[in-house]
């Protein structure tokens, strides 16, 4: 599919940064090679005194893997973008510099703030509304603020500059394909929606267990921890999609209204010692590779008590979900990698006497990246017709030909904020987790330990199992 972008220039601030090289430029490459960013210009900016060749070399190396696999047309498009791209040395926090650069670029421009969060905020504060040409889009990375109040203040700064639907708060975890896969499954199947409520569903778990450990990211991660890094941003968005009321369309307004409504009804119940858990990994091994104790990793301040595994239980106070626990869990250095939502149905009200064998509640599992579906059902046999056993129906869901950041950028370039977190939602996600963060700071909830490579602290039940309780 070929599309003409509405954005003419993509300006990446933070040209030398990790995000730009590892995720943004490769994501852009795939988009360009597939002919889905026709006519786009790329401009990089950073505080380093780079020569144009240095920037071009960075773009070239980040494009290389895609270029190698691309058809001739795609390779030409990538080469054309590389040839034309320019670099500007700029301190974005110094007044006037960014404004002057914006005026000099062909619009509409999308400004991607691939900068440390504090610098992004200062850069936006340094801009005046008249510095920002009509049609400009601002792309903000996570974390968006550091709490509800700071997210609100950042929102105020941004809407002074551009309208809300020109602000893209990135959540790269939920690509467009994943969002639509969840919505398609929920709302295109008449056998599911009538049971998708408190009468038939016992609990919903959203699990993101990583086998990766710190991987040298102490500078960022030790100040964040699993709750801020994964749950506050990404997992709450997945929970919202699992819980929303059916929207009239899959357009950004209807969908983001529905997401906002469900998050507004969500909270973590006190006492937090019962509804939340946190832990930190100690030395161990993952897939045969030794992992050092988190507290002894370079750059980690052990006294901070940063959690590398977090679990919170959310209640949604509305008609559909009253008293159904939504358990969100994410951690690092775990023995098995898992990214999935697990829906556990209630047991049948009466199993006819005479049946034997397994009678455990049905579970539906949606795996993320690659997106998959597994539905556990109890069926008869084989062998003894009276004996029930578990069968799993499986399907692979639609995959995207783009990388997650390609999907993000495609939305930005086309002016579609569908995948962006709306301002009110960004504030609400902080409102939900902030009381937990404060309780953890007060040590109301003990920081437990688990060996790297294990399934978590021995006392925690295995998440995602029908009998694991919560
Ligand atoms: P890095 O520290 O690697 O890069 C930051 C960039 O900002 C550097 O290019 C730096 O240039 C530039 N910069 C800093 N100060 C200024 C300034 N005053 N003027 C102009 N440029 C400046 O950070 P990351 O790339 O890792 O992260 C960027 C953002 O993306 C953060 O918000 C992060 O939370 C988010 N993010 C990152 C992910 C990742 O995997 N890296 C994943 C998801 C989100 P210089 O070195 O020359 O100062």
Coordinates of C-alpha atoms in Angstrom, one line a residue, residues 78-403:
X78 CA 16.0 4.7 1.5
X79 CA 19.0 6.1 -0.5
X80 CA 17.1 9.2 -1.5
X81 CA 16.2 9.9 2.1
X82 CA 19.8 9.3 3.3
X83 CA 21.1 11.6 0.6
X84 CA 18.9 14.5 1.5
X85 CA 19.0 14.2 5.3
X86 CA 20.6 17.1 7.2
X87 CA 21.9 17.6 10.7
X88 CA 21.7 20.7 12.9
X89 CA 23.7 21.3 16.1
X90 CA 21.4 22.7 18.6
X91 CA 20.8 23.2 22.3
X92 CA 17.1 22.7 22.4
X93 CA 16.8 24.3 25.8
X94 CA 18.4 27.6 24.8
X95 CA 15.7 30.1 23.7
X96 CA 15.3 30.7 20.0
X97 CA 17.3 27.9 18.5
X98 CA 14.6 25.4 18.0
X99 CA 12.1 28.1 17.0
X100 CA 14.5 29.3 14.2
X101 CA 15.1 25.7 13.0
X102 CA 11.3 25.1 12.9
X103 CA 10.8 28.2 10.8
X104 CA 13.4 27.0 8.3
X105 CA 11.9 23.6 7.6
X106 CA 9.3 22.6 5.0
X107 CA 6.1 22.0 6.9
X108 CA 4.1 20.4 8.3
X109 CA 6.8 19.3 10.6
X110 CA 6.7 16.5 13.2
X111 CA 9.1 17.2 16.0
X112 CA 10.2 13.9 17.7
X113 CA 11.5 14.6 21.2
X114 CA 14.0 11.7 21.5
X115 CA 15.5 13.4 24.5
X116 CA 15.8 12.9 28.2
X117 CA 12.3 13.7 29.6
X118 CA 13.5 16.8 31.5
X119 CA 15.2 18.2 28.4
X120 CA 12.0 17.6 26.3
X121 CA 10.0 19.5 28.9
X122 CA 12.5 22.4 29.0
X123 CA 12.6 22.5 25.2
X124 CA 8.8 22.8 25.0
X125 CA 8.8 25.5 27.7
X126 CA 11.3 27.5 25.7
X127 CA 9.0 27.5 22.7
X128 CA 6.3 30.2 22.3
X129 CA 3.0 29.5 20.4
X130 CA 4.1 31.9 17.6
X131 CA 7.3 29.8 17.2
X132 CA 5.3 26.7 16.1
X133 CA 3.9 26.8 12.6
X134 CA 0.4 25.6 12.0
X135 CA 0.2 21.9 11.4
X136 CA 3.3 21.1 13.6
X137 CA 3.0 17.8 15.5
X138 CA 4.8 17.2 18.7
X139 CA 5.9 13.6 19.6
X140 CA 6.6 13.0 23.2
X141 CA 8.3 9.9 24.6
X142 CA 7.6 8.0 27.8
X143 CA 7.7 8.7 30.7
X144 CA 5.2 11.5 30.2
X145 CA 5.8 13.5 33.4
X146 CA 6.8 11.9 36.7
X147 CA 3.4 12.0 38.4
X148 CA -0.2 13.2 37.9
X149 CA 0.6 16.8 38.6
X150 CA 3.7 17.0 36.4
X151 CA 1.9 15.2 33.6
X152 CA -0.9 17.9 33.9
X153 CA 1.7 20.7 33.9
X154 CA 3.4 19.2 30.8
X155 CA 0.0 18.9 29.1
X156 CA -0.6 22.6 29.8
X157 CA 2.7 23.5 28.2
X158 CA 2.0 21.4 25.1
X159 CA -1.6 22.5 24.4
X160 CA -0.3 26.1 24.6
X161 CA 1.7 25.2 21.5
X162 CA -0.5 22.9 19.4
X163 CA -4.0 21.3 19.6
X164 CA -4.4 18.1 21.6
X165 CA -4.8 16.0 18.4
X166 CA -1.4 17.2 17.2
X167 CA 0.3 15.8 20.3
X168 CA 1.5 12.2 20.1
X169 CA 2.4 10.6 23.4
X170 CA 4.1 7.5 22.3
X171 CA 3.3 4.1 23.6
X172 CA 5.3 1.9 21.3
X173 CA 4.2 -1.3 23.1
X174 CA 0.8 -1.3 21.5
X175 CA 1.3 -1.3 17.8
X176 CA -1.7 -0.7 15.6
X177 CA -2.0 -4.4 14.7
X178 CA -2.2 -5.4 18.4
X179 CA -4.8 -2.8 19.2
X180 CA -7.0 -3.9 16.3
X181 CA -6.4 -7.6 17.1
X182 CA -7.8 -7.1 20.6
X183 CA -10.7 -5.1 19.3
X184 CA -11.4 -7.5 16.5
X185 CA -11.4 -10.5 18.8
X186 CA -13.7 -8.8 21.4
X187 CA -16.2 -7.1 19.1
X188 CA -16.4 -9.3 16.0
X189 CA -17.4 -12.4 17.9
X190 CA -20.9 -12.7 19.2
X191 CA -20.0 -15.7 21.4
X192 CA -17.5 -13.6 23.4
X193 CA -19.0 -10.2 24.1
X194 CA -22.1 -11.5 26.0
X195 CA -19.8 -13.3 28.5
X196 CA -17.2 -10.5 28.7
X197 CA -18.3 -9.2 32.1
X198 CA -18.4 -9.8 35.8
X199 CA -21.0 -12.6 35.6
X200 CA -18.7 -14.9 33.6
X201 CA -15.1 -13.7 34.0
X202 CA -13.3 -14.3 37.3
X203 CA -10.2 -12.3 36.7
X204 CA -8.0 -10.8 34.0
X205 CA -4.2 -10.9 34.2
X206 CA -1.9 -8.9 32.0
X207 CA 1.7 -10.2 32.2
X208 CA 4.9 -8.9 30.8
X209 CA 7.7 -11.0 32.1
X210 CA 11.1 -10.3 30.6
X211 CA 14.1 -12.6 30.7
X212 CA 16.4 -9.6 30.1
X213 CA 18.1 -8.2 33.2
X214 CA 19.3 -4.6 33.6
X215 CA 21.5 -4.7 30.4
X216 CA 23.4 -1.6 31.4
X217 CA 20.4 0.7 31.7
X218 CA 20.8 1.6 35.4
X219 CA 20.9 5.3 34.8
X220 CA 17.3 5.2 33.6
X221 CA 15.9 2.1 35.2
X222 CA 17.1 2.5 38.7
X223 CA 15.1 5.8 38.9
X224 CA 12.0 4.2 37.4
X225 CA 11.5 0.5 38.4
X226 CA 9.0 -1.9 36.9
X227 CA 5.8 -0.2 38.0
X228 CA 6.7 3.1 36.3
X229 CA 8.6 1.6 33.4
X230 CA 6.0 -0.9 32.3
X231 CA 2.7 -0.9 34.2
X232 CA 2.1 2.9 34.4
X233 CA 2.5 3.2 30.7
X234 CA 2.0 0.1 28.7
X235 CA 0.1 -2.4 30.7
X236 CA -2.6 0.0 31.7
X237 CA -3.3 0.7 28.0
X238 CA -3.7 -3.0 27.4
X239 CA -6.0 -3.4 30.4
X240 CA -8.1 -0.5 29.0
X241 CA -8.5 -2.2 25.6
X242 CA -9.5 -5.5 27.3
X243 CA -12.1 -3.7 29.4
X244 CA -13.6 -0.9 27.2
X245 CA -17.2 -0.7 26.2
X246 CA -17.8 -1.4 22.5
X247 CA -16.8 1.8 20.5
X248 CA -19.0 2.8 17.6
X249 CA -15.9 3.1 15.3
X250 CA -12.2 2.3 15.6
X251 CA -11.4 6.0 15.0
X252 CA -9.3 7.8 17.4
X253 CA -12.1 9.9 19.0
X254 CA -14.4 6.9 19.8
X255 CA -11.6 4.6 20.9
X256 CA -9.7 7.1 23.0
X257 CA -13.0 8.2 24.7
X258 CA -13.7 4.6 25.6
X259 CA -10.2 4.1 26.9
X260 CA -10.4 7.3 29.0
X261 CA -13.8 6.2 30.5
X262 CA -12.5 2.9 31.7
X263 CA -9.3 4.3 33.1
X264 CA -11.2 6.9 35.0
X265 CA -13.2 4.2 36.7
X266 CA -10.0 2.3 37.7
X267 CA -8.0 2.3 40.9
X268 CA -5.8 0.2 43.1
X269 CA -7.6 -0.6 46.3
X270 CA -6.0 0.1 49.7
X271 CA -4.6 -1.6 51.8
X272 CA -1.7 -1.8 49.2
X273 CA 0.0 -4.6 51.2
X274 CA -2.9 -6.8 50.0
X275 CA -3.4 -5.4 46.4
X276 CA 0.3 -4.9 45.4
X277 CA 3.6 -6.8 45.5
X278 CA 7.1 -5.8 44.6
X279 CA 10.4 -7.7 44.5
X280 CA 14.0 -7.3 43.3
X281 CA 16.2 -9.9 41.7
X282 CA 19.3 -11.3 43.3
X283 CA 22.1 -13.2 41.5
X284 CA 21.1 -16.2 39.4
X285 CA 21.2 -17.3 35.8
X286 CA 18.9 -16.9 32.9
X287 CA 19.2 -19.4 30.0
X288 CA 22.6 -20.5 31.3
X289 CA 23.9 -16.9 31.5
X290 CA 25.0 -15.6 34.9
X291 CA 23.1 -12.6 36.1
X292 CA 24.6 -10.5 38.9
X293 CA 22.6 -9.3 41.9
X294 CA 20.6 -6.2 40.8
X295 CA 21.7 -4.3 43.9
X296 CA 25.4 -4.7 42.9
X297 CA 25.0 -3.7 39.3
X298 CA 27.0 -0.7 38.2
X299 CA 25.0 2.6 38.6
X300 CA 22.4 1.0 41.0
X301 CA 21.8 2.7 44.3
X302 CA 20.7 -0.3 46.4
X303 CA 19.2 1.9 49.1
X304 CA 16.6 3.2 46.6
X305 CA 14.9 -0.1 46.8
X306 CA 13.9 -0.1 43.1
X307 CA 11.7 -3.0 42.3
X308 CA 12.5 -5.2 39.2
X309 CA 9.2 -7.1 39.5
X310 CA 5.9 -5.4 40.3
X311 CA 2.3 -6.6 40.5
X312 CA -0.8 -4.6 41.2
X313 CA -4.4 -5.5 41.3
X314 CA -6.8 -3.0 39.8
X315 CA -10.6 -2.7 40.3
X316 CA -12.8 -1.1 37.7
X317 CA -15.8 0.5 39.3
X318 CA -18.5 0.2 36.6
X319 CA -21.4 -2.1 35.8
X320 CA -19.5 -4.5 33.7
X321 CA -16.4 -5.1 35.9
X322 CA -17.4 -4.5 39.5
X323 CA -15.3 -6.8 41.7
X324 CA -13.4 -8.4 38.9
X325 CA -9.6 -8.2 39.7
X326 CA -7.4 -7.0 36.9
X327 CA -3.9 -8.1 37.8
X328 CA -1.0 -6.3 36.0
X329 CA 2.5 -7.7 36.4
X330 CA 5.8 -7.0 34.9
X331 CA 9.4 -7.9 35.8
X332 CA 13.0 -8.4 34.6
X333 CA 15.4 -11.3 34.8
X334 CA 12.6 -13.9 35.0
X335 CA 13.1 -17.5 33.9
X336 CA 10.5 -17.4 31.1
X337 CA 9.6 -14.6 28.7
X338 CA 5.8 -14.0 28.6
X339 CA 3.8 -11.2 27.1
X340 CA 0.1 -12.0 27.4
X341 CA -3.3 -11.2 28.7
X342 CA -5.0 -14.1 30.4
X343 CA -8.8 -14.1 30.9
X344 CA -10.0 -16.7 33.4
X345 CA -13.7 -17.5 33.1
X346 CA -15.8 -18.6 36.1
X347 CA -16.4 -22.3 36.6
X348 CA -19.6 -23.7 35.1
X349 CA -22.5 -23.5 37.7
X350 CA -23.1 -27.3 37.6
X351 CA -21.1 -30.0 36.0
X352 CA -23.4 -33.0 35.3
X353 CA -22.5 -35.9 37.6
X354 CA -20.8 -38.7 35.9
X355 CA -18.1 -36.6 34.2
X356 CA -14.5 -37.1 35.5
X357 CA -11.2 -35.6 34.8
X358 CA -10.2 -32.0 34.3
X359 CA -12.8 -29.3 35.1
X360 CA -10.8 -26.2 35.4
X361 CA -12.2 -22.8 34.3
X362 CA -11.7 -21.9 30.7
X363 CA -9.0 -19.5 29.9
X364 CA -8.4 -17.3 26.9
X365 CA -4.9 -16.0 26.3
X366 CA -3.9 -13.3 24.0
X367 CA -0.1 -13.3 23.3
X368 CA 1.6 -10.1 22.2
X369 CA 4.4 -9.7 19.7
X370 CA 3.8 -12.0 17.8
X371 CA 0.1 -11.7 18.5
X372 CA -1.5 -15.1 19.2
X373 CA -4.7 -16.5 20.6
X374 CA -5.2 -19.6 22.7
X375 CA -8.5 -20.7 24.1
X376 CA -8.5 -23.6 26.6
X377 CA -11.7 -25.6 26.5
X378 CA -12.7 -28.8 28.4
X379 CA -13.7 -31.6 26.0
X380 CA -14.4 -35.3 26.2
X381 CA -11.9 -38.0 25.6
X382 CA -9.8 -39.2 24.1
X383 CA -10.4 -42.8 25.2
X384 CA -12.9 -42.5 28.0
X385 CA -15.9 -40.5 26.8
X386 CA -16.8 -39.6 30.4
X387 CA -13.4 -38.2 31.1
X388 CA -12.9 -34.5 30.4
X389 CA -9.5 -33.2 29.3
X390 CA -8.2 -29.8 28.3
X391 CA -7.8 -28.9 24.6
X392 CA -6.3 -25.6 23.4
X393 CA -7.6 -23.9 20.3
X394 CA -4.8 -21.7 18.8
X395 CA -4.6 -19.1 16.2
X396 CA -2.0 -16.6 15.0
X397 CA -3.4 -13.1 14.8
X398 CA -2.5 -10.5 12.1
X399 CA 1.1 -9.3 12.1
X400 CA 2.3 -5.9 11.0
X401 CA 4.9 -5.6 8.3
X402 CA 6.2 -2.6 10.2
X403 CA 8.3 -2.5 13.4

